[in-house]
Tab-separated table of C-alpha atoms and ligand atoms in Angstrom:
chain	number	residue	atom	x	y	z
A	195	UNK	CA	-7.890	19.358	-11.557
A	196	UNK	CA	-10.246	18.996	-9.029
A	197	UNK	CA	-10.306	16.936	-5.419
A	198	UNK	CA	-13.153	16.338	-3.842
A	199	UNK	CA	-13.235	15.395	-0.246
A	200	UNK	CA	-16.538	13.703	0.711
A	201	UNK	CA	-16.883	12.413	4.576
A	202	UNK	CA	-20.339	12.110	5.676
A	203	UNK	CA	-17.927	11.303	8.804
A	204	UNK	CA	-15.355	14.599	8.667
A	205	UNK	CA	-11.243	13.762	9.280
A	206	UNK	CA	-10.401	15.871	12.201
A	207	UNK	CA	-9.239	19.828	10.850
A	208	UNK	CA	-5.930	19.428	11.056
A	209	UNK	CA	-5.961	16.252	9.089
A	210	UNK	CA	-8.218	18.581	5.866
A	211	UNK	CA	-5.467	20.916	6.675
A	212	UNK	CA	-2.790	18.506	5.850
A	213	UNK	CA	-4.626	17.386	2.569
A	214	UNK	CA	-5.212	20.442	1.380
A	215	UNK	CA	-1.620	21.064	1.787
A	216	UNK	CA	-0.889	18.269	-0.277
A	217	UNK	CA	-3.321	18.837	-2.709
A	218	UNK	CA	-2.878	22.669	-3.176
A	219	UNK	CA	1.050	22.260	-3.428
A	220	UNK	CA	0.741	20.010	-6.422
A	221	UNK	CA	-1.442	22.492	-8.021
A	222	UNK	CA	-5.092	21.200	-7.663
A	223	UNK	CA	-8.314	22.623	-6.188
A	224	UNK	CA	-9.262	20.707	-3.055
A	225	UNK	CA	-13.439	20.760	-2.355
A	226	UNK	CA	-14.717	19.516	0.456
A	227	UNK	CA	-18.032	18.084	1.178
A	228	UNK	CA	-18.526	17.282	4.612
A	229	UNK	CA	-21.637	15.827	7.066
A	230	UNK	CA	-23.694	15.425	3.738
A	231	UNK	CA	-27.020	13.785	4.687
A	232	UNK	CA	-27.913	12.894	1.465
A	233	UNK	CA	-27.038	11.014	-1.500
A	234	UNK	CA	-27.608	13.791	-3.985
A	235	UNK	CA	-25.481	16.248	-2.171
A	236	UNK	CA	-22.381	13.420	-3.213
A	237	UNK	CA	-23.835	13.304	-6.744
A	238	UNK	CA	-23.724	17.043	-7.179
A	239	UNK	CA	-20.094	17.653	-5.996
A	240	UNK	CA	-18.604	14.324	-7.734
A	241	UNK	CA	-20.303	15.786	-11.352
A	242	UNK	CA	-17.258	17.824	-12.100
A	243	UNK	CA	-14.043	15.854	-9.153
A	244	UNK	CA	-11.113	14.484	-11.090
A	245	UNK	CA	-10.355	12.724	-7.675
A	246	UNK	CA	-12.469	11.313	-4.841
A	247	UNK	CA	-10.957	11.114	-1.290
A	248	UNK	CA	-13.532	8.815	0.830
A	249	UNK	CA	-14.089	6.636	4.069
A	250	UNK	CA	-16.467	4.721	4.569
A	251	UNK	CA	-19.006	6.809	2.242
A	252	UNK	CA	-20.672	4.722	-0.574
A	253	UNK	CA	-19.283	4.924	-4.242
A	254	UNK	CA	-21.849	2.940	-5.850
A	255	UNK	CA	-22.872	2.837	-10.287
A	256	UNK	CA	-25.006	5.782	-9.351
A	257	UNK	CA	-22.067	7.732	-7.704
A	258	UNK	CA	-19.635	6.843	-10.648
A	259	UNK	CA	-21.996	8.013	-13.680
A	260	UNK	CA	-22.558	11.196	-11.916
A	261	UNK	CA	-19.016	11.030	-11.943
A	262	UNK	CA	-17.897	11.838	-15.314
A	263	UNK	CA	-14.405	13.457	-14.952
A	264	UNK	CA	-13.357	10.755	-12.590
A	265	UNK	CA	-10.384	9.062	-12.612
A	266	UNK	CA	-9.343	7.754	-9.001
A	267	UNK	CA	-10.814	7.351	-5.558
A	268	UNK	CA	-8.867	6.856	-2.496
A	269	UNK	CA	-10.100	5.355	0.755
A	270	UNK	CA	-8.554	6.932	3.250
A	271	UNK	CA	-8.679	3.860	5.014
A	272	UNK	CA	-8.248	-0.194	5.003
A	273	UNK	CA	-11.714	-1.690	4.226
A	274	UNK	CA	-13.403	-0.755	0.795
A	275	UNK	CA	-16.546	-2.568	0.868
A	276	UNK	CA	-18.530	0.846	0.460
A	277	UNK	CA	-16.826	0.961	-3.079
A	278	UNK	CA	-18.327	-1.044	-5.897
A	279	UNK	CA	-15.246	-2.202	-7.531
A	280	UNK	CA	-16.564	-3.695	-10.569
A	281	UNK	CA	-18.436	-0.613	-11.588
A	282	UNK	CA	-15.389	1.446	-11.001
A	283	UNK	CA	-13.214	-0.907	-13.344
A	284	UNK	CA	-16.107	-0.645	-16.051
A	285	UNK	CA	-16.153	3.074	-15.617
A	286	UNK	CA	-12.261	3.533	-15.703
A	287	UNK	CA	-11.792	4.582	-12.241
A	288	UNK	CA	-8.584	3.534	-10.102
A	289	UNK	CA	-9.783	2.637	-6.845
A	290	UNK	CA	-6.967	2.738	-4.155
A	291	UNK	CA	-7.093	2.099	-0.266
A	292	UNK	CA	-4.426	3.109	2.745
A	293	UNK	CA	-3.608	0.172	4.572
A	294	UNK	CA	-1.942	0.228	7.573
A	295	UNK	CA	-2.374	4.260	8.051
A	296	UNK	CA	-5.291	4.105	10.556
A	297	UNK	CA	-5.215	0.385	12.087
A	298	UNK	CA	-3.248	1.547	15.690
A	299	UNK	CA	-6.122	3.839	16.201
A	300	UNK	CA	-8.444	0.701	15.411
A	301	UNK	CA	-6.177	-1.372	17.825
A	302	UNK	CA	-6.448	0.988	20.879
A	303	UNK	CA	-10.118	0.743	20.774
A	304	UNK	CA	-10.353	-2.965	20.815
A	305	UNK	CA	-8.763	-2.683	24.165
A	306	UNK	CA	-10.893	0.722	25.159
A	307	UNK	CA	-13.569	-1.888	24.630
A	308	UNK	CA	-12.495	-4.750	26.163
A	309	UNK	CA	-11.673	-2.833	29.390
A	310	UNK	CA	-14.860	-1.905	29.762
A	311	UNK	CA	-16.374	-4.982	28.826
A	312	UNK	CA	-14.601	-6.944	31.727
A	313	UNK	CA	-14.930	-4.203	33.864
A	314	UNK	CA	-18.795	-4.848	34.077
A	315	UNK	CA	-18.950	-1.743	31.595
A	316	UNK	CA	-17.587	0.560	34.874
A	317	UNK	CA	-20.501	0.102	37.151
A	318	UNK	CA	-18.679	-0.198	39.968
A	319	UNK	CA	-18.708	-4.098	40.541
A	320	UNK	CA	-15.988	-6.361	40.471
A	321	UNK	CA	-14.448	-7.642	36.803
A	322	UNK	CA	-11.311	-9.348	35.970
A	323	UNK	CA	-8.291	-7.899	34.600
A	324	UNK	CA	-6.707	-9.346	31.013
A	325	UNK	CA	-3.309	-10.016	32.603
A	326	UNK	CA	-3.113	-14.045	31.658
A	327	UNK	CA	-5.825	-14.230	29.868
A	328	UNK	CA	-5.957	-15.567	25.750
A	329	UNK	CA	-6.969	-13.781	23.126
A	330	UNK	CA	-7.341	-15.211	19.883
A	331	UNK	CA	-7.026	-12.657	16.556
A	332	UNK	CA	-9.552	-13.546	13.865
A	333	UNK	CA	-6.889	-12.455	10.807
A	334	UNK	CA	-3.467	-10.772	11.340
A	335	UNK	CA	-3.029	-7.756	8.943
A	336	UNK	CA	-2.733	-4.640	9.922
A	337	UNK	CA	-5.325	-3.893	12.913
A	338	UNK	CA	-4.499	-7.455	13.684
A	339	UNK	CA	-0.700	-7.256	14.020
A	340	UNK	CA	-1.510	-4.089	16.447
A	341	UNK	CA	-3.796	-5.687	18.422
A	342	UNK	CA	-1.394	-8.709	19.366
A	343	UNK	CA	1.574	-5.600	20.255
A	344	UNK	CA	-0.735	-4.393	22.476
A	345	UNK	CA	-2.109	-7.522	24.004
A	346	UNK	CA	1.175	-8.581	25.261
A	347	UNK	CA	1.461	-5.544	26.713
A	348	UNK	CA	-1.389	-6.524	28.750
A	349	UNK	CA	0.603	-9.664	29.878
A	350	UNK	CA	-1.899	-12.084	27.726
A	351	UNK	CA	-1.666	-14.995	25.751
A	352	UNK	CA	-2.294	-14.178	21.917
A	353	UNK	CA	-3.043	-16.431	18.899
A	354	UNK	CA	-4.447	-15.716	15.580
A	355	UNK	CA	-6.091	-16.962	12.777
A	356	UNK	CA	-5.087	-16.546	9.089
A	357	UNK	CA	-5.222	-18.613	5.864
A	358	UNK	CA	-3.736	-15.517	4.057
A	359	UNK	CA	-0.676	-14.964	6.402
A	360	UNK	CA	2.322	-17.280	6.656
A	361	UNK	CA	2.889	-18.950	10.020
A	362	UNK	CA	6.239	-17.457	9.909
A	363	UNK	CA	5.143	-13.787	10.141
A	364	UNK	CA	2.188	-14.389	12.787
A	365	UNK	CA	5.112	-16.633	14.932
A	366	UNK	CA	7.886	-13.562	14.291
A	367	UNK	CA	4.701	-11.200	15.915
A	368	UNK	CA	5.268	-13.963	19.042
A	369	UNK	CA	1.726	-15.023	18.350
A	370	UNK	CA	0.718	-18.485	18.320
A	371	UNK	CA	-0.662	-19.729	14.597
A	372	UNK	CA	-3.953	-21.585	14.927
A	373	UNK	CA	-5.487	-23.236	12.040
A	374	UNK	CA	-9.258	-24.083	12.586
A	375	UNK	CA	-11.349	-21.152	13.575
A	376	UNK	CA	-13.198	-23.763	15.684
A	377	UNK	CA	-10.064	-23.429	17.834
A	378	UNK	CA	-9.702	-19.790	17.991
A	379	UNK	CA	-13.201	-19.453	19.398
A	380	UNK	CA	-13.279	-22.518	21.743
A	381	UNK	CA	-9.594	-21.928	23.397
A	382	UNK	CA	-9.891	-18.020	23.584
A	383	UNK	CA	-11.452	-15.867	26.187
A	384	UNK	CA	-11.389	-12.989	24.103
A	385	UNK	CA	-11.478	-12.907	20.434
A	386	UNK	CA	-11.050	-9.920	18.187
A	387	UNK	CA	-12.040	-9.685	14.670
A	388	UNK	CA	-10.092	-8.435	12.062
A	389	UNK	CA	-11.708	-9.882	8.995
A	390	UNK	CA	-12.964	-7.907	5.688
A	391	UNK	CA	-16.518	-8.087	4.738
A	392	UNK	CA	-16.239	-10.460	1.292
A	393	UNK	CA	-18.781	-12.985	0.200
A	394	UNK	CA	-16.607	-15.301	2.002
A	395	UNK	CA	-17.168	-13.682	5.284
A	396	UNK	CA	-20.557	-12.451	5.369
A	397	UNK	CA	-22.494	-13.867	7.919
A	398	UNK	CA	-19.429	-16.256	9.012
A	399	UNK	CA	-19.309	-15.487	12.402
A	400	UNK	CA	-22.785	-16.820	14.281
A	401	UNK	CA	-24.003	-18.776	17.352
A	402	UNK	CA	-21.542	-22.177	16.130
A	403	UNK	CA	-18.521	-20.077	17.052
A	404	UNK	CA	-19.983	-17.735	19.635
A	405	UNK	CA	-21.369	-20.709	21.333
A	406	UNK	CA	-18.298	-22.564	22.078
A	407	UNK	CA	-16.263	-19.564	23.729
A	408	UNK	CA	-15.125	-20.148	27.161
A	409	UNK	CA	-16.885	-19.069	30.112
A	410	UNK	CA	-16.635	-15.467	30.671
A	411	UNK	CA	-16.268	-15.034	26.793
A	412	UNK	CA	-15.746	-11.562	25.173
A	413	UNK	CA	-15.990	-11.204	21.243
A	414	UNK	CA	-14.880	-7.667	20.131
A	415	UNK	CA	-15.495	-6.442	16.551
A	416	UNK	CA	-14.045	-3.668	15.690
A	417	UNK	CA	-13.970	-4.737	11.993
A	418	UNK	CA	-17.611	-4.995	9.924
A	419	UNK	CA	-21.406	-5.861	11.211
A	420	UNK	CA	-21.663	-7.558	8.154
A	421	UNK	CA	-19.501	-10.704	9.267
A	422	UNK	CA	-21.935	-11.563	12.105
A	423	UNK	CA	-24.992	-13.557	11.625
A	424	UNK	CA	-27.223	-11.849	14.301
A	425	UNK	CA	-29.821	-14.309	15.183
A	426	UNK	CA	-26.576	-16.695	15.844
A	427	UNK	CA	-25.398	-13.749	18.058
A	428	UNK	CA	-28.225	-13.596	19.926
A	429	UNK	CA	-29.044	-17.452	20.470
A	430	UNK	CA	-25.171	-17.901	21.512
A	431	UNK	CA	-26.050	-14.491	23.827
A	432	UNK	CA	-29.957	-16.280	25.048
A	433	UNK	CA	-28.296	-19.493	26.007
A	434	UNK	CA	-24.228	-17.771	27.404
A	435	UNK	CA	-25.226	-15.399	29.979
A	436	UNK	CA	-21.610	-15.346	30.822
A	437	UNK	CA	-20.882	-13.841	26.981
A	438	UNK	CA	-20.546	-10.233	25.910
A	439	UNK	CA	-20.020	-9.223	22.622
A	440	UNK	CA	-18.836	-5.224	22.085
A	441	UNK	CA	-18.765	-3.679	18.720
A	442	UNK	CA	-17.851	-0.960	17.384
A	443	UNK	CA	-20.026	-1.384	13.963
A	444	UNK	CA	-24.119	-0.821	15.594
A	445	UNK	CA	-25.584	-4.108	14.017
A	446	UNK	CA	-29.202	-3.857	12.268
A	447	UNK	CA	-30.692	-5.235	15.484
A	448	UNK	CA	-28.757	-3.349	18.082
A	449	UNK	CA	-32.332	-2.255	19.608
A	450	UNK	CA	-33.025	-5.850	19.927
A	451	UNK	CA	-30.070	-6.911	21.362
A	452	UNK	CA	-29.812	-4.093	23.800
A	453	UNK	CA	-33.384	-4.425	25.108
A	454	UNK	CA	-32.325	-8.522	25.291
A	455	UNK	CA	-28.936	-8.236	26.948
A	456	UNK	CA	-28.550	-5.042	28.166
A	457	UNK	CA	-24.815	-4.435	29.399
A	458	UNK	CA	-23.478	-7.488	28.616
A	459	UNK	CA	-23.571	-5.502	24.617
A	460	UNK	CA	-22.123	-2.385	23.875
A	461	UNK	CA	-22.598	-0.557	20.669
A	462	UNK	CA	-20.231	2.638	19.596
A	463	UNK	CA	-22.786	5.432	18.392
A	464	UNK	CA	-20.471	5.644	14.832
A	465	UNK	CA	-18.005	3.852	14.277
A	466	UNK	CA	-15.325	5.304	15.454
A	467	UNK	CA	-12.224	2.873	15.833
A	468	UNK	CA	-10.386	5.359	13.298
A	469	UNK	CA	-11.459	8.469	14.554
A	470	UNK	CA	-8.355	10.007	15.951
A	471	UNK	CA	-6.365	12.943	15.018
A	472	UNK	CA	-3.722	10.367	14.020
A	473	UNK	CA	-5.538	7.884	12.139
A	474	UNK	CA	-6.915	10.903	10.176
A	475	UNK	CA	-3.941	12.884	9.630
A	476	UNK	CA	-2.086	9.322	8.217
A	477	UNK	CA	-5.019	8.158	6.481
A	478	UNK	CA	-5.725	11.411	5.150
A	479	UNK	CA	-2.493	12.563	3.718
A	480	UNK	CA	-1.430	9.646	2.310
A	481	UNK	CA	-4.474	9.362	0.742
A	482	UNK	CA	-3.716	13.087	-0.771
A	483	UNK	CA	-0.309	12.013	-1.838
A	484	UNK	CA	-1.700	8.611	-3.426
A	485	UNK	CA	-4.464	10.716	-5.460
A	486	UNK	CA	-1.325	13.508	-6.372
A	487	UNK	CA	0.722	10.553	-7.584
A	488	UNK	CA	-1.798	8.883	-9.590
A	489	UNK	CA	-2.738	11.718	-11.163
A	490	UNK	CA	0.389	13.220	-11.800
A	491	UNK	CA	2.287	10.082	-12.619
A	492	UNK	CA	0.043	7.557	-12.531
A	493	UNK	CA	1.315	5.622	-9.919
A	494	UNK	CA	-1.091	3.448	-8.312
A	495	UNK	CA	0.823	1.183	-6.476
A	496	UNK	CA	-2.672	0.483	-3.428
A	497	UNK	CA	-4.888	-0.328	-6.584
A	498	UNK	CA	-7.725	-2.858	-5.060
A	499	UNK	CA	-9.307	-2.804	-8.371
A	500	UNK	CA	-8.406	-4.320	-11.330
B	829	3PG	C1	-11.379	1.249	7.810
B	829	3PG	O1	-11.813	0.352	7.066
B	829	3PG	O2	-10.346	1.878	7.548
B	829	3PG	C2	-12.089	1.540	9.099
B	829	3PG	O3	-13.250	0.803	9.213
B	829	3PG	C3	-12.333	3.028	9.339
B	829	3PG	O4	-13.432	3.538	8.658
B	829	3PG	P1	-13.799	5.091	8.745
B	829	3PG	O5	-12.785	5.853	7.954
B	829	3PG	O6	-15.165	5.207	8.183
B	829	3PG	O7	-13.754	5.520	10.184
């Protein structure tokens, strides 16, 4: 049987080190298909892969008829947007995430960020420190629930914001529940998002919510460009001077919005809130041991597919 790794972003070497381990012990060929530039490079190698280990690389219809042998992919990773779910189901293919494996590494950076953000992006002037200061989490899973650790670390005031989480386990995190996301954006200096890109979320997050931060307001995303409406961005960032917004997802008009605001936006090159030895070497072996275990037992207990 046959693995294919495809990461048009590569996992750090000791993290392909670890899945080939994995892989190789259990008795399969591991391939790997790294920095591809283009689409037909992923079509070619996927023609004869029992298994597909991904990030945030595209597994569209086209990927999954090229696909013929396939019978699971594995995100090595939380968010599976870049996997057409539906076409996977109708082609037979298991699609399978790793939540939790990467989301400290996500967590870290929303603070990397933020730091620099209030510290007038290091250029010397004076900022303001977080000590104090609210932050309001736009949904508690995994990245979520690390971002709040770390924020009280920082001596600051956390809430967050989640239909799909019990009050009980965001007040166990000693985080306050909040219940209108008119609240989280209009009591919190700094809000972090957390949310998946779905049809529900697309676009959610524009100048109605921006708009009514407090002064000095910082909105992080460490989570999907999709979720922002960008015009809204951009009025809320016209008519706020005082507002930054930091991202580690480059949105479609990052050009604009840099020529526009200059410092007071910041834009990772790539995304690169789980690019850490760590985040790779969980993400990546678990997602190893997920594909060994499906297709060795058929165990697929982080099906997102149905
Ligand atoms: C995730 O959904 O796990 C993160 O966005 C990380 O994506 P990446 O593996 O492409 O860095």
């Amino acid at each position: 049987m046959k693995v294919l790794v495809a990461t048009e972003k590569p996992f750090a070497a000791v993290a392909v080190d670890g899945i080939r381990k994995v892989i190789e012990d259990a008795g399969y060929t591991l391939e790997l298909l790294e920095k591809y530039t283009d689409k037909s490079q992923l079509l070619e190698a996927v023609a004869s892969a029992d298994a597909l280990i991904i990030r945030s690389d595209v597994v569209d219809a086209q990927v999954l008829d090229a696909a013929k042998n396939l019978k699971v992919v594995v995100r090595a990773g939380a968010g599976y947007d870049n996997v057409d779910l539906a076409a996977a189901t109708a082609h037979g293919v298991c699609v399978e995430n790793t939540p939790g494996q990467n989301s400290n590494a996500v967590a870290e950076l929303v603070f990397g960020m933020t730091v620099m953000a209030v510290r007038n992006m290091y250029n010397g002037t004076a900022g303001s420190e977080l000590k104090d200061k609210t932050i309001g989490i736009h949904a508690f899973g995994q990245v979520g629930r690390n971002v709040a650790r770390i924020a009280k670390g920082f001596g600051m005031n956390v809430s967050a914001l989640d239909p799909y989480c019990p009050d009980e386990v965001i007040e166990q995190a000693g985080v306050k529940p909040i219940h209108s996301v008119e609240e989280l954006y209009r009591n919190n200096k700094f809000v972090s998002l957390h949310i998946p890109a779905t049809a529900e979320t697309r676009g959610s997050v524009g100048y109605d919510l921006i708009s009514i931060m407090p002064k000095g307001g910082v909105l992080i995303n460490t989570a999907r460009k999709e979720v922002i409406d960008e015009a809204g961005l951009a009025k809320a960032l016209d008519e706020r001077p005082d507002i930054k917004y930091v991202a580690d997802i480059k949105p479609d008009s990052a050009d604009e919005l840099k020529a526009r605001f200059g410092d007071r936006v910041f834009f990772t090159p790539k995304k690169m809130g789980a690019q850490t030895a760590e985040a790779n070497i969980n993400a990546g072996i678990a997602a190893a041991r997920q594909v060994v275990d499906f297709l060795r037992d058929g165990i697929d207990k982080f099906r997102v597919n149905k």
